[in-house]
XYZ file of C-alpha atoms in Angstrom:
518
model
C 26.235 -3.911 -2.414
C 28.303 -3.315 0.709
C 26.553 -3.708 4.032
C 28.352 -0.680 5.427
C 26.918 2.816 5.517
C 26.570 4.305 2.047
C 28.209 7.709 2.163
C 26.189 10.462 0.520
C 29.089 11.891 -1.429
C 30.199 8.490 -2.740
C 27.025 6.555 -3.483
C 23.728 8.445 -3.383
C 24.622 10.769 -6.227
C 25.529 7.763 -8.367
C 22.219 6.150 -7.424
C 20.281 9.236 -8.520
C 22.232 9.448 -11.765
C 21.520 5.803 -12.590
C 17.781 6.479 -12.227
C 17.942 9.627 -14.367
C 17.299 11.953 -11.410
C 19.006 15.344 -11.213
C 19.038 18.183 -8.694
C 15.918 19.632 -10.330
C 13.286 17.345 -11.837
C 10.020 17.756 -13.676
C 7.369 16.151 -11.498
C 4.701 15.737 -14.181
C 5.078 13.285 -17.024
C 2.954 11.502 -19.597
C 5.873 9.460 -20.854
C 8.263 11.204 -23.186
C 7.000 14.617 -22.086
C 8.157 16.039 -18.754
C 6.719 19.255 -17.357
C 5.262 20.817 -14.237
C 4.770 24.538 -13.828
C 3.723 24.518 -10.171
C 6.009 25.291 -7.210
C 8.837 22.878 -6.486
C 8.836 20.255 -3.742
C 12.172 19.833 -1.987
C 12.921 16.282 -0.886
C 14.844 16.117 2.404
C 16.246 12.792 3.526
C 15.271 11.851 7.108
C 18.501 9.832 7.226
C 20.836 12.838 7.359
C 18.598 15.851 6.728
C 20.191 16.614 3.370
C 18.372 18.128 0.415
C 18.289 15.307 -2.158
C 16.636 17.223 -4.971
C 13.660 19.245 -6.168
C 10.570 18.193 -8.114
C 8.136 20.512 -9.896
C 4.414 20.090 -9.225
C 1.274 20.020 -11.330
C -1.011 22.979 -11.905
C -4.605 22.589 -13.068
C -3.463 23.138 -16.644
C -0.750 20.510 -16.238
C -3.268 18.071 -14.827
C -5.659 18.696 -17.707
C -2.862 17.949 -20.173
C -2.105 14.692 -18.360
C -5.709 13.461 -18.348
C -6.183 14.328 -22.030
C -3.042 12.418 -22.975
C -4.070 9.458 -20.802
C -7.546 9.359 -22.342
C -6.058 9.287 -25.840
C -3.610 6.519 -24.895
C -6.465 4.432 -23.478
C -8.031 4.167 -26.947
C -4.946 2.316 -28.155
C -4.014 0.437 -24.985
C -7.454 -1.113 -24.429
C -7.345 -2.661 -27.906
C -3.914 -4.167 -27.372
C -4.405 -7.886 -26.613
C -4.021 -8.603 -22.902
C -1.052 -10.993 -23.318
C 0.763 -8.267 -25.246
C 0.044 -5.844 -22.404
C 1.450 -8.501 -20.106
C 4.621 -8.622 -22.172
C 5.113 -4.891 -21.553
C 4.659 -5.421 -17.821
C 7.170 -8.299 -18.001
C 9.706 -5.935 -19.522
C 9.037 -3.365 -16.800
C 9.600 -6.051 -14.164
C 12.929 -6.875 -15.786
C 13.833 -3.194 -15.780
C 13.162 -3.181 -12.031
C 15.418 -6.198 -11.647
C 18.168 -4.326 -13.456
C 17.857 -1.277 -11.192
C 16.734 -2.983 -7.974
C 19.790 -1.864 -6.006
C 19.533 1.751 -7.119
C 15.780 2.126 -6.609
C 15.859 0.217 -3.300
C 18.662 2.450 -2.056
C 16.732 5.581 -3.022
C 13.609 4.274 -1.248
C 15.677 3.730 1.885
C 17.412 7.116 1.706
C 14.372 9.231 0.820
C 11.872 7.467 3.113
C 14.130 6.240 5.932
C 13.343 2.523 6.014
C 16.175 -0.001 6.280
C 18.091 -0.904 3.160
C 16.804 -4.484 3.409
C 13.242 -3.158 3.428
C 13.950 -0.765 0.555
C 15.282 -3.616 -1.565
C 12.370 -5.766 -0.419
C 9.917 -3.115 -1.566
C 11.362 -3.171 -5.074
C 11.183 -6.969 -4.974
C 7.456 -6.622 -4.268
C 7.203 -4.550 -7.453
C 8.994 -7.284 -9.382
C 6.747 -9.953 -7.870
C 3.511 -8.154 -8.738
C 4.770 -7.666 -12.301
C 5.338 -11.434 -12.514
C 1.855 -12.025 -11.112
C 0.341 -9.597 -13.608
C 2.078 -11.246 -16.551
C 0.380 -14.557 -15.746
C -2.886 -12.761 -15.093
C -2.798 -11.235 -18.582
C -3.661 -14.680 -19.995
C -6.529 -15.422 -17.616
C -8.799 -12.377 -17.366
C -11.732 -14.753 -17.369
C -15.475 -14.277 -17.399
C -18.290 -16.782 -16.802
C -20.861 -18.539 -18.917
C -24.333 -19.568 -17.767
C -27.349 -21.297 -19.297
C -30.149 -19.108 -20.600
C -33.789 -19.858 -19.834
C -34.603 -18.932 -23.434
C -34.398 -21.288 -26.410
C -31.229 -20.977 -28.488
C -29.784 -18.173 -26.358
C -26.375 -18.027 -24.742
C -25.389 -15.883 -21.757
C -21.987 -14.971 -20.445
C -20.163 -12.311 -18.455
C -17.009 -10.535 -19.506
C -14.794 -7.792 -18.112
C -13.732 -4.593 -19.860
C -11.089 -2.044 -18.805
C -12.378 0.942 -16.833
C -10.296 3.651 -18.498
C -8.136 6.009 -16.437
C -7.128 4.799 -12.969
C -5.886 7.391 -10.483
C -3.420 6.205 -7.840
C -2.661 8.140 -4.635
C 0.174 6.539 -2.667
C 1.688 7.163 0.771
C 5.271 7.824 1.859
C 5.772 4.599 3.811
C 5.684 2.399 0.697
C 6.585 5.000 -1.906
C 6.869 2.617 -4.883
C 5.428 -0.849 -4.105
C 1.806 0.186 -3.595
C 1.840 2.141 -6.865
C 3.072 -0.957 -8.667
C 0.493 -3.189 -6.911
C -2.125 -1.038 -8.597
C -0.567 -0.122 -11.886
C 0.752 -3.563 -12.897
C -2.742 -5.031 -12.569
C -4.434 -1.999 -14.130
C -2.079 -2.121 -17.111
C -2.767 -5.769 -17.944
C -6.490 -5.073 -17.505
C -6.191 -2.458 -20.264
C -6.324 0.667 -18.101
C -3.988 3.652 -18.156
C -2.760 5.156 -14.887
C -2.151 8.579 -13.349
C -0.021 8.507 -10.196
C 0.032 11.107 -7.445
C 2.826 10.045 -5.069
C 3.361 11.380 -1.567
C 4.892 14.834 -1.537
C 7.287 13.471 1.119
C 8.885 10.996 -1.309
C 8.686 12.543 -4.792
C 12.035 11.431 -6.178
C 11.253 7.724 -6.068
C 8.256 8.399 -8.315
C 10.468 10.165 -10.850
C 12.814 7.169 -10.825
C 9.944 4.740 -11.462
C 8.593 6.884 -14.300
C 12.035 7.135 -15.886
C 12.310 3.335 -15.927
C 8.846 3.063 -17.469
C 9.796 5.545 -20.164
C 12.685 3.335 -21.244
C 10.297 0.395 -21.683
C 7.691 2.535 -23.447
C 10.225 3.997 -25.872
C 11.695 0.568 -26.682
C 8.207 -0.675 -27.589
C 7.029 2.507 -29.360
C 4.092 2.880 -26.955
C 1.893 6.001 -26.946
C 2.348 8.572 -24.227
C -0.182 8.452 -21.419
C -0.192 4.786 -20.378
C 1.793 5.752 -17.272
C 1.458 9.332 -16.051
C 2.959 11.127 -13.060
C 1.564 14.183 -11.251
C 3.469 15.379 -8.196
C 1.959 17.833 -5.753
C 0.115 18.249 -2.475
C -3.502 17.491 -1.544
C -4.758 19.904 -4.215
C -3.589 17.480 -6.916
C -5.543 14.744 -5.162
C -8.600 16.977 -5.251
C -8.136 17.493 -9.000
C -8.003 13.735 -9.413
C -11.169 12.975 -7.456
C -13.074 15.795 -9.184
C -12.175 14.722 -12.725
C -14.995 12.667 -14.266
C -12.557 11.211 -16.793
C -10.935 9.223 -13.980
C -13.044 6.111 -13.424
C -11.338 4.756 -10.303
C -9.212 6.338 -7.603
C -7.092 3.968 -5.532
C -5.956 5.837 -2.420
C -3.550 4.693 0.292
C -3.093 6.827 3.387
C -4.845 8.099 6.477
C -8.488 7.516 7.340
C -9.064 11.273 7.193
C -7.729 11.427 3.648
C -9.667 8.327 2.616
C -12.960 9.782 3.789
C -12.333 12.899 1.706
C -11.595 10.779 -1.367
C -14.697 8.644 -0.774
C -16.954 11.679 -0.395
C -15.624 13.381 -3.526
C -15.852 10.224 -5.625
C -19.225 9.283 -4.180
C -20.615 12.679 -5.155
C -20.049 11.774 -8.818
C -20.639 8.013 -8.324
C -17.030 7.200 -9.170
C -15.270 4.061 -7.990
C -12.776 3.923 -5.118
C -10.263 1.462 -3.742
C -9.284 2.568 -0.231
C -6.350 1.275 1.842
C -6.370 3.355 5.011
C -5.265 3.120 8.639
C -4.528 0.048 10.699
C -4.619 -0.533 14.466
C -3.298 -4.042 14.369
C -3.193 -6.459 17.287
C -1.344 -9.674 18.040
C -2.981 -11.994 20.548
C -0.392 -13.918 22.569
C -2.033 -17.031 23.958
C -0.962 -19.018 26.995
C -0.180 -21.713 24.406
C 2.082 -19.463 22.302
C 5.596 -20.476 21.317
C 7.396 -17.418 22.661
C 10.485 -18.131 20.563
C 8.362 -17.295 17.527
C 6.234 -14.682 19.218
C 8.722 -12.161 20.561
C 10.721 -11.626 17.318
C 7.464 -11.328 15.367
C 6.066 -8.813 17.817
C 9.215 -6.691 17.869
C 9.637 -6.628 14.087
C 5.967 -5.762 13.712
C 6.305 -2.893 16.167
C 9.632 -1.313 15.163
C 10.061 -2.369 11.516
C 9.977 0.734 9.288
C 10.033 2.614 12.632
C 6.387 1.650 13.164
C 5.321 3.387 9.952
C 3.653 0.447 8.213
C -0.112 0.269 7.930
C 0.322 -3.334 9.140
C 2.622 -2.428 12.057
C 1.809 -4.166 15.333
C 0.218 -1.562 17.617
C -1.276 -3.753 20.355
C -0.129 -6.933 22.099
C -3.067 -8.641 23.791
C -1.370 -11.045 26.206
C -2.833 -13.875 28.304
C -2.542 -13.201 32.027
C -0.539 -16.412 32.641
C 2.334 -15.315 30.353
C 1.929 -11.543 30.663
C 4.847 -10.966 33.054
C 7.130 -13.242 31.048
C 6.309 -11.437 27.800
C 6.811 -8.076 29.465
C 10.221 -9.059 30.847
C 11.370 -10.557 27.532
C 10.286 -7.446 25.630
C 12.284 -5.213 27.953
C 15.422 -7.250 27.345
C 14.863 -7.433 23.595
C 14.142 -3.725 23.177
C 17.457 -2.985 24.830
C 19.186 -4.707 21.914
C 17.518 -2.702 19.135
C 20.085 -0.774 17.092
C 18.897 2.587 15.784
C 20.689 4.568 13.122
C 21.365 5.097 9.442
C 19.075 2.646 7.620
C 21.658 2.163 4.882
C 23.764 0.354 7.470
C 22.333 -3.168 7.533
C 23.468 -3.675 11.123
C 20.771 -1.254 12.317
C 17.261 -2.513 13.064
C 15.452 0.824 12.947
C 15.916 4.022 10.990
C 14.295 7.461 11.339
C 10.703 8.621 11.191
C 9.761 10.380 7.967
C 10.148 13.937 9.312
C 10.243 16.128 12.422
C 6.461 16.490 12.378
C 6.190 12.720 12.831
C 8.602 12.945 15.778
C 6.408 15.604 17.389
C 3.293 13.458 16.879
C 5.083 10.517 18.513
C 6.079 12.572 21.551
C 2.537 13.888 21.966
C 1.198 10.324 21.820
C 3.507 9.267 24.665
C 2.309 12.217 26.732
C -1.301 11.271 26.004
C -0.706 7.677 27.113
C 0.464 8.947 30.501
C -2.398 11.448 30.795
C -4.951 8.687 30.248
C -3.397 6.509 32.955
C -1.089 4.253 30.952
C 2.180 3.040 32.409
C 5.307 3.447 30.307
C 7.225 0.190 30.405
C 9.822 1.578 27.991
C 9.651 5.315 27.327
C 11.292 6.319 24.097
C 11.739 9.713 22.564
C 13.851 11.839 20.234
C 17.515 10.951 19.776
C 20.294 13.490 19.332
C 24.011 13.498 18.848
C 26.293 11.953 16.274
C 24.371 10.105 13.573
C 21.036 11.662 14.555
C 21.566 15.158 13.150
C 18.437 15.072 10.964
C 16.237 15.277 14.074
C 14.062 12.409 12.809
C 15.398 9.547 14.954
C 13.560 8.235 18.008
C 13.830 5.280 20.354
C 10.780 2.983 20.560
C 8.259 2.806 23.413
C 6.156 0.149 25.125
C 3.214 1.045 27.381
C 0.719 -0.859 29.517
C -2.748 0.462 28.680
C -6.452 -0.252 28.478
C -7.961 -0.759 25.045
C -10.625 1.912 25.546
C -8.060 4.714 25.934
C -8.611 7.313 23.233
C -4.934 7.240 22.241
C -5.111 3.449 21.812
C -8.212 3.710 19.631
C -6.360 5.988 17.219
C -3.392 4.851 15.156
C -0.045 6.461 15.967
C 2.304 6.090 13.007
C 5.404 5.494 15.112
C 7.140 2.745 17.168
C 4.662 2.865 20.069
C 3.520 -0.588 21.253
C 0.691 -1.208 23.736
C 0.392 -4.141 26.157
C -3.093 -5.282 27.182
C -3.882 -8.231 29.467
C -6.667 -10.778 28.884
C -8.045 -13.923 30.553
C -10.193 -15.719 27.957
C -9.929 -16.056 24.178
C -13.384 -14.565 23.762
C -12.225 -11.514 25.706
C -9.034 -11.241 23.635
C -10.915 -11.324 20.316
C -13.378 -8.740 21.600
C -10.492 -6.438 22.572
C -8.809 -6.910 19.215
C -11.982 -6.118 17.274
C -12.946 -3.157 19.453
C -11.260 -0.496 17.310
C -12.506 1.372 14.243
C -9.786 -0.001 11.974
C -9.724 -3.546 10.593
C -6.590 -4.229 8.571
C -4.291 -6.910 10.003
C -4.413 -9.262 12.984
C -2.586 -12.266 14.377
C -2.778 -14.910 17.072
C 0.229 -16.763 18.419
C -0.870 -20.173 19.652
C -0.125 -23.880 19.296
C -3.710 -24.756 20.226
C -5.683 -25.761 17.110
C -9.055 -24.817 18.603
C -7.831 -21.310 19.436
C -6.412 -20.868 15.950
C -9.586 -22.025 14.225
C -11.787 -19.908 16.488
C -9.674 -16.849 15.651
C -10.217 -17.521 11.926
C -13.936 -18.300 12.253
C -16.998 -16.062 11.967
C -16.680 -15.238 15.678
C -12.991 -14.401 15.339
C -10.975 -11.567 13.802
C -12.952 -8.936 11.891
C -9.885 -7.816 9.906
C -9.108 -8.225 6.235
C -5.928 -10.109 7.203
C -5.867 -12.729 9.964
C -2.676 -14.703 10.643
C -1.740 -17.621 12.873
C 1.803 -17.855 14.228
C 3.144 -15.056 12.069
C 2.987 -11.347 12.826
C 0.688 -8.625 11.550
C 3.313 -6.935 9.408
C 3.806 -7.681 5.745
C 1.854 -9.647 3.153
C 2.441 -11.847 0.109
C 1.422 -10.489 -3.277
C -0.515 -13.674 -4.104
C -3.250 -12.835 -1.613
C -5.650 -9.909 -1.730
C -4.418 -7.130 0.571
C -6.784 -4.816 2.442
C -8.996 -4.315 5.460
C -12.467 -3.675 6.782
C -14.287 -0.941 8.729
C -12.426 2.404 8.557
C -9.530 0.730 6.773
C -11.719 1.220 3.721
C -12.692 -2.227 2.470
C -10.437 -2.197 -0.587
C -8.354 -5.099 -1.900
C -5.122 -4.834 -3.863
C -2.482 -7.175 -5.230
C -3.336 -10.886 -5.624
C -6.315 -13.239 -5.732
C -9.141 -11.636 -7.759
C -8.248 -8.039 -6.855
C -7.864 -7.400 -10.608
C -11.638 -7.165 -10.961
C -11.772 -3.751 -9.318
C -9.849 -2.318 -12.290
C -12.480 -3.548 -14.755
C -16.194 -3.167 -15.419
C -18.409 -6.246 -15.561
C -20.782 -6.778 -18.454
C -23.482 -9.425 -18.926
C -24.041 -10.508 -22.545
C -26.906 -12.446 -24.118
C -26.758 -13.789 -27.675
C -29.859 -14.944 -29.517
C -28.932 -17.362 -32.312
C -32.504 -18.489 -33.024
C -34.932 -17.185 -35.671
C -37.381 -15.942 -33.011
C -37.387 -13.108 -30.501
C -39.096 -14.341 -27.320
C -40.288 -11.429 -25.157
C -40.582 -11.269 -21.394
C -43.707 -12.712 -19.726
C -44.846 -14.188 -23.036
C -45.787 -10.822 -24.543
C -46.376 -10.970 -28.294
C -46.628 -8.354 -31.019
C -48.562 -9.204 -34.171
C -46.727 -7.498 -37.019
């Protein structure tokens, strides 16, 4: 693919065609069947403001049809041997390889992240499919010795049933695949409610699945799609046929999902907000630190849940870091994300731009000092109204605006004197997703990773807060929700655990020595 700007009239239409996407699309699907009788969602690209296409949404009747089809498919899918389920996931991963350029380009154009990041997101889908294929041959349980004569005990895992997936706009396809690839090999079927801000990418993913399903004569309902707004999410959390809801998004949304699922004792996997900090020690290698901090702050225009929000900098290097940041920020190129020469693309929509501007105003009202004051960009190349320049502010951690995540390229500088103070500052927010320390001092690094260190689900040394490998479990603590996706043993959340005891003796010993004379 060329590294120059991809012109809408020359390339995007071909990209949509390759993924089976037209001007008007059915946003509900159980596989071969496409429908959706609710109002249409119009997808506008933040890159140039153009209308990319329309997607129909799910009504209650549509949703009922989806869940019934999924429930029927589960009866067949759960009995398919796990390695055979893994083979299907392998084929889907290969389908993603075949259409990586097209799907990555659509992710970039519909969401606004750089083309490199769009392609990287599809690569994450491919990687988790590879991981899931191997996992399909090692869904292990445990055996243990029984206290009873000629008895055997063991634990095994069974599929849950229907897994509901609610994804966010910032990773419109990867997070769905993190969930669904593992759920599929575990024997579950999935219903996906994507963000209403990025509906076309979901249609593209479903179209690719349908090709795999048709080639293997699979029943409808293993992968289902339901587009719509928050009302579709409410249908999902209220439906007792859905055993688990995995939700990625804001803390506000996550609390609503948790309350609705908790009311019926359903299971949840929550990946919510982040307020991530990087501690820059006096012993930091600044050649590593500054690029990591900048990418963490402005990558995806600050719209990652792992974006770096706070730099907690030792007093001895504070002025040097501040000066270097000012120089580096002056070199950031902002523009069409399909041009690989640009570092930063647009925010998702004009509402996000307004939120960003209000956050800058709030920083100043609370007494913060703007080191670099960004704002909306206009003129040639910025016609969509979604482009902004990034900001850096000197603040105190207790400021209300600092305590709340702003999903935009707004970076805070906070000074510290001792490591204990720095860790306390980092942990003194309600969110607990990602964290990092930049240091060449072994004792500092180990302290940061110890019980008295970071309270986040992710803690890094000498790499930034942004991004994660699929081999490790991804998720956070506190109001981030406590969920874990992707690697390690995250697969267990998609299954139910069962303890089994087998008596192969000719007697039936009863508890506490009780005997019946029969």
